[in-house]
CSV table of C-alpha atoms in Angstrom, one decimal:
chain,number,residue,atom,x,y,z
A,1,MET,CA,-92.7,114.2,-95.3
A,2,VAL,CA,-92.5,115.8,-98.8
A,3,LYS,CA,-89.0,115.1,-100.4
A,4,ILE,CA,-87.8,118.0,-102.5
A,5,ILE,CA,-85.1,118.4,-105.2
A,6,MET,CA,-84.0,122.1,-105.2
A,7,HIS,CA,-83.2,123.1,-108.8
A,8,GLY,CA,-80.9,126.2,-108.5
A,9,CYS,CA,-80.0,125.4,-104.9
A,10,ASN,CA,-77.0,127.7,-104.6
A,11,GLY,CA,-78.7,130.8,-105.9
A,12,LYS,CA,-80.2,133.4,-103.6
A,13,MET,CA,-83.8,132.0,-103.7
A,14,GLY,CA,-82.5,128.4,-103.5
A,15,GLN,CA,-80.7,129.2,-100.3
A,16,VAL,CA,-83.7,131.0,-98.8
A,17,ILE,CA,-85.8,128.0,-99.6
A,18,SER,CA,-83.2,125.6,-98.1
A,19,GLU,CA,-83.4,127.6,-94.8
A,20,ILE,CA,-87.2,127.5,-94.8
A,21,VAL,CA,-87.2,123.7,-95.3
A,22,ARG,CA,-84.7,123.2,-92.5
A,23,ASN,CA,-87.3,124.6,-90.1
A,24,ASP,CA,-90.3,122.8,-91.6
A,25,ASP,CA,-91.1,119.4,-90.3
A,26,GLU,CA,-93.3,118.5,-93.3
A,27,THR,CA,-90.6,118.9,-96.0
A,28,LYS,CA,-87.0,117.9,-96.7
A,29,ILE,CA,-84.6,118.7,-99.5
A,30,VAL,CA,-83.0,115.4,-100.5
A,31,ALA,CA,-80.8,116.8,-103.4
A,32,GLY,CA,-79.8,120.1,-105.0
A,33,ILE,CA,-79.0,120.9,-108.6
A,34,ASP,CA,-76.6,123.8,-109.5
A,35,PRO,CA,-73.6,124.3,-111.8
A,36,TYR,CA,-71.9,126.0,-108.9
A,37,THR,CA,-71.1,123.2,-106.3
A,38,MET,CA,-68.6,124.9,-104.0
A,39,ARG,CA,-71.3,126.1,-101.4
A,40,GLU,CA,-71.8,123.9,-98.4
A,41,ASN,CA,-75.2,122.3,-98.1
A,42,ASP,CA,-76.8,119.6,-95.9
A,43,TYR,CA,-77.8,117.6,-99.0
A,44,PRO,CA,-75.9,116.3,-102.0
A,45,VAL,CA,-75.6,118.8,-104.9
A,46,PHE,CA,-75.3,117.8,-108.6
A,47,ASP,CA,-73.9,120.1,-111.3
A,48,ASP,CA,-76.2,118.4,-113.9
A,49,ILE,CA,-79.8,117.3,-113.2
A,50,ASN,CA,-79.3,114.2,-115.3
A,51,LYS,CA,-76.7,113.0,-112.7
A,52,CYS,CA,-79.3,113.1,-109.9
A,53,ASP,CA,-80.5,109.6,-109.1
A,54,ILE,CA,-82.1,110.5,-105.7
A,55,LEU,CA,-85.9,109.8,-105.4
A,56,ALA,CA,-88.1,112.8,-104.6
A,57,ASP,CA,-91.7,113.8,-104.6
A,58,VAL,CA,-91.4,117.2,-106.3
A,59,VAL,CA,-88.8,119.6,-107.7
A,60,ILE,CA,-88.8,123.3,-106.8
A,61,ASP,CA,-87.1,125.4,-109.5
A,62,PHE,CA,-85.5,128.8,-109.0
A,63,ALA,CA,-82.8,128.6,-111.7
A,64,ALA,CA,-82.0,130.3,-115.0
A,65,ALA,CA,-84.2,130.0,-118.1
A,66,PRO,CA,-81.6,127.9,-120.1
A,67,ALA,CA,-81.7,125.2,-117.4
A,68,VAL,CA,-85.5,124.7,-117.7
A,69,ASP,CA,-85.2,122.6,-120.9
A,70,SER,CA,-83.2,119.8,-119.1
A,71,LEU,CA,-85.5,120.1,-116.0
A,72,LEU,CA,-88.6,119.5,-118.1
A,73,ALA,CA,-87.1,116.5,-119.8
A,74,TYR,CA,-86.0,115.1,-116.4
A,75,ALA,CA,-89.5,115.6,-115.0
A,76,ARG,CA,-91.1,113.7,-117.9
A,77,GLN,CA,-88.6,110.9,-117.6
A,78,ARG,CA,-88.9,110.6,-113.8
A,79,LYS,CA,-92.6,111.5,-113.7
A,80,ILE,CA,-91.9,114.0,-111.0
A,81,PRO,CA,-94.0,117.2,-110.4
A,82,VAL,CA,-92.3,120.6,-110.7
A,83,VAL,CA,-93.0,123.9,-109.0
A,84,LEU,CA,-91.6,126.1,-111.8
A,85,CYS,CA,-90.5,129.6,-110.5
A,86,THR,CA,-87.9,130.5,-113.1
A,87,THR,CA,-89.0,133.6,-115.2
A,88,GLY,CA,-88.1,134.8,-118.6
A,89,LEU,CA,-89.0,131.7,-120.5
A,90,SER,CA,-89.2,131.8,-124.3
A,91,PRO,CA,-92.5,131.1,-126.1
A,92,GLU,CA,-90.9,127.8,-127.2
A,93,GLN,CA,-90.2,126.9,-123.5
A,94,LEU,CA,-93.7,127.8,-122.4
A,95,LYS,CA,-95.0,125.5,-125.1
A,96,ASP,CA,-92.7,122.8,-123.7
A,97,VAL,CA,-94.1,123.5,-120.2
A,98,GLU,CA,-97.6,123.1,-121.6
A,99,GLU,CA,-96.7,119.8,-123.3
A,100,THR,CA,-94.9,118.5,-120.1
A,101,SER,CA,-98.0,119.3,-118.0
A,102,LYS,CA,-99.8,116.7,-120.0
A,103,GLU,CA,-97.5,114.0,-118.5
A,104,VAL,CA,-96.7,115.4,-115.0
A,105,ALA,CA,-98.0,118.1,-112.6
A,106,ILE,CA,-96.5,121.5,-113.2
A,107,LEU,CA,-97.3,124.6,-111.1
A,108,LYS,CA,-96.3,127.9,-112.5
A,109,SER,CA,-97.5,131.4,-111.3
A,110,ALA,CA,-96.6,135.0,-112.0
A,111,ASN,CA,-96.0,135.4,-108.3
A,112,MET,CA,-95.4,132.7,-105.7
A,113,SER,CA,-96.5,134.8,-102.7
A,114,VAL,CA,-99.5,133.4,-100.9
A,115,GLY,CA,-100.7,136.9,-100.0
A,116,VAL,CA,-100.5,138.1,-103.6
A,117,ASN,CA,-102.5,135.1,-104.8
A,118,LEU,CA,-105.1,135.5,-102.1
A,119,LEU,CA,-105.4,139.2,-103.2
A,120,LEU,CA,-105.8,138.1,-106.9
A,121,LYS,CA,-109.0,136.3,-105.8
A,122,LEU,CA,-110.3,139.1,-103.7
A,123,VAL,CA,-109.7,141.7,-106.4
A,124,GLN,CA,-111.7,139.6,-108.9
A,125,GLU,CA,-114.6,139.5,-106.4
A,126,ALA,CA,-114.3,143.3,-106.0
A,127,THR,CA,-114.3,143.8,-109.7
A,128,LYS,CA,-117.7,142.0,-110.1
A,129,MET,CA,-119.2,144.6,-107.8
A,130,LEU,CA,-117.3,147.8,-108.6
A,131,ALA,CA,-116.2,147.9,-112.2
A,132,LYS,CA,-119.4,149.5,-113.5
A,133,ASP,CA,-119.0,152.7,-111.4
A,134,TYR,CA,-115.3,152.7,-110.6
A,135,ASP,CA,-112.1,153.4,-112.6
A,136,ILE,CA,-109.4,150.8,-112.1
A,137,GLU,CA,-105.7,151.7,-111.7
A,138,ILE,CA,-102.7,149.5,-110.8
A,139,VAL,CA,-99.6,151.0,-109.2
A,140,GLU,CA,-96.5,148.9,-108.6
A,141,ARG,CA,-93.2,149.8,-106.9
A,142,HIS,CA,-89.9,147.8,-107.2
A,143,HIS,CA,-86.2,148.3,-106.6
A,144,ASN,CA,-84.0,150.3,-108.9
A,145,GLN,CA,-82.4,147.2,-110.5
A,146,LYS,CA,-85.7,145.8,-112.0
A,147,VAL,CA,-85.6,146.2,-115.7
A,148,ASP,CA,-89.1,145.3,-116.8
A,149,ALA,CA,-92.2,147.4,-116.3
A,150,PRO,CA,-94.9,147.0,-115.5
A,151,SER,CA,-94.1,144.0,-113.3
A,152,GLY,CA,-95.4,140.5,-114.1
A,153,THR,CA,-97.5,140.6,-110.9
A,154,ALA,CA,-99.1,143.9,-111.9
A,155,LEU,CA,-100.0,142.4,-115.3
A,156,ALA,CA,-101.4,139.3,-113.5
A,157,PHE,CA,-103.7,141.6,-111.5
A,158,GLY,CA,-104.8,143.3,-114.7
A,159,ASP,CA,-105.4,140.0,-116.4
A,160,LYS,CA,-107.5,138.6,-113.5
A,161,ILE,CA,-109.6,141.8,-113.4
A,162,ASN,CA,-110.0,141.8,-117.2
A,163,GLU,CA,-111.0,138.1,-117.1
A,164,VAL,CA,-114.1,139.1,-115.0
A,165,LEU,CA,-114.8,141.9,-117.5
A,166,ASN,CA,-114.8,139.5,-120.5
A,167,ASN,CA,-111.4,141.0,-121.6
A,168,GLU,CA,-113.2,144.1,-122.8
A,169,TYR,CA,-110.8,146.6,-121.1
A,170,GLU,CA,-107.8,148.2,-122.7
A,171,TYR,CA,-104.4,148.4,-120.9
A,172,VAL,CA,-102.9,151.9,-120.7
A,173,TYR,CA,-99.2,152.2,-119.7
A,174,ASP,CA,-98.4,155.8,-120.5
A,175,ARG,CA,-100.7,158.8,-120.2
A,176,SER,CA,-98.1,161.3,-121.5
A,177,LYS,CA,-98.5,160.4,-125.2
A,178,GLU,CA,-102.0,161.8,-125.6
A,179,ARG,CA,-103.9,164.6,-123.9
A,180,LYS,CA,-107.3,163.1,-123.5
A,181,LYS,CA,-109.8,162.1,-120.8
A,182,ARG,CA,-109.6,158.7,-119.4
A,183,SER,CA,-111.9,156.2,-121.1
A,184,LYS,CA,-114.3,154.1,-119.1
A,185,LYS,CA,-113.1,150.7,-120.3
A,186,GLU,CA,-109.4,150.8,-119.4
A,187,ILE,CA,-107.0,149.6,-116.7
A,188,GLY,CA,-104.2,152.0,-116.1
A,189,PHE,CA,-100.7,150.9,-115.0
A,190,SER,CA,-98.0,152.9,-113.2
A,191,ALA,CA,-94.5,151.7,-112.4
A,192,VAL,CA,-92.1,153.2,-109.7
A,193,ARG,CA,-88.5,152.1,-109.5
A,194,GLY,CA,-86.3,153.1,-106.6
A,195,GLY,CA,-84.1,152.0,-103.8
A,196,SER,CA,-84.4,148.5,-102.5
A,197,ILE,CA,-88.2,148.1,-102.6
A,198,VAL,CA,-88.8,144.3,-102.9
A,199,GLY,CA,-92.3,144.7,-104.3
A,200,ASP,CA,-95.4,146.8,-103.6
A,201,HIS,CA,-98.7,146.6,-105.5
A,202,ASP,CA,-101.8,148.7,-105.2
A,203,ILE,CA,-105.1,148.0,-107.0
A,204,ILE,CA,-107.2,151.1,-106.9
A,205,PHE,CA,-111.0,151.3,-107.6
A,206,ALA,CA,-111.7,155.0,-107.8
A,207,GLY,CA,-115.4,156.1,-107.9
A,208,LEU,CA,-117.4,159.2,-107.2
A,209,ASP,CA,-116.4,160.5,-103.8
A,210,GLU,CA,-114.9,157.2,-102.8
A,211,VAL,CA,-111.7,155.2,-103.4
A,212,ILE,CA,-111.2,151.6,-102.5
A,213,GLU,CA,-107.7,150.2,-102.5
A,214,PHE,CA,-106.1,146.8,-102.2
A,215,HIS,CA,-102.5,146.8,-101.2
A,216,HIS,CA,-99.7,144.2,-100.9
A,217,SER,CA,-96.1,144.7,-99.7
A,218,ALA,CA,-93.3,142.2,-99.8
A,219,TYR,CA,-90.6,143.0,-97.3
A,220,SER,CA,-88.2,140.3,-98.3
A,221,LYS,CA,-87.9,137.6,-100.9
A,222,SER,CA,-88.7,135.0,-98.3
A,223,VAL,CA,-92.4,135.5,-99.0
A,224,PHE,CA,-91.9,134.0,-102.5
A,225,ALA,CA,-89.8,131.2,-101.1
A,226,LYS,CA,-92.5,130.3,-98.5
A,227,GLY,CA,-95.0,130.3,-101.3
A,228,ALA,CA,-92.9,127.9,-103.3
A,229,VAL,CA,-92.6,125.5,-100.3
A,230,THR,CA,-96.4,125.7,-99.8
A,231,ALA,CA,-96.9,124.9,-103.5
A,232,ALA,CA,-94.5,121.9,-103.3
A,233,LYS,CA,-96.6,120.4,-100.5
A,234,PHE,CA,-99.7,120.9,-102.6
A,235,LEU,CA,-98.3,119.5,-105.8
A,236,ALA,CA,-96.7,116.3,-104.5
A,237,GLY,CA,-98.8,113.4,-105.6
A,238,LYS,CA,-101.0,115.5,-107.9
A,239,PRO,CA,-102.0,114.1,-111.3
A,240,ALA,CA,-100.7,115.6,-114.5
A,241,GLY,CA,-101.8,119.1,-115.3
A,242,TRP,CA,-100.9,122.8,-115.3
A,243,TYR,CA,-101.6,124.3,-111.9
A,244,ASP,CA,-101.0,127.8,-110.4
A,245,MET,CA,-101.1,129.3,-107.0
A,246,SER,CA,-104.9,129.9,-107.3
A,247,ASP,CA,-105.3,126.2,-107.0
A,248,VAL,CA,-103.2,126.3,-103.7
A,249,ILE,CA,-105.2,129.2,-102.3
A,250,GLN,CA,-108.8,127.9,-101.9
A,251,LEU,CA,-111.3,130.4,-100.5
């Protein structure tokens, strides 16, 4: 039984994870951390992580960026691994994550979906075979409330592809600025914003008379919550280091 502290337990993702864990015989949330404590939970909730004295195997974090500083300090003090899902961290905070990973296990990924991370590996394999003769484009679609573009996941796909290509390819985000033919060594990004789309990603390899596409659709945020729980099971008991979901998804 993996004992979990849910950091940000009363947020949307915290509650989704709580429900998943209730139906999982291999995990249990033993404590929650959230400044809002009026929601009913089946575990004790602390408004400050430093007040939590309950022993656990791992922390799952889906909170706000300002709360990460205290979380990392707590992790170092208690020597407890952290599945770090909060986004929007500053360069200083990312440096702190790196330093903390020298003392405890930290798992951080651009996307917690098991399917997305499996696809990241498959796309890299495809790139090895196809990049020479195929143009590469990435199209992502999200809901109309998302403010950043392209998405972090789209960029993660681009980075994984470019890693195979010795980082020689240029990223192109807007083709309206210049009227010119597409260059060979580039990865194009397109972003669509509309409705309530949770998250769609297409990786397109377009060649002569042939197009090969990889596609992932997320129909609810529960896919990210399930990935976080899977990551927590993986991370519990691991030695210090910086891990990501590619370590969890072994082909």
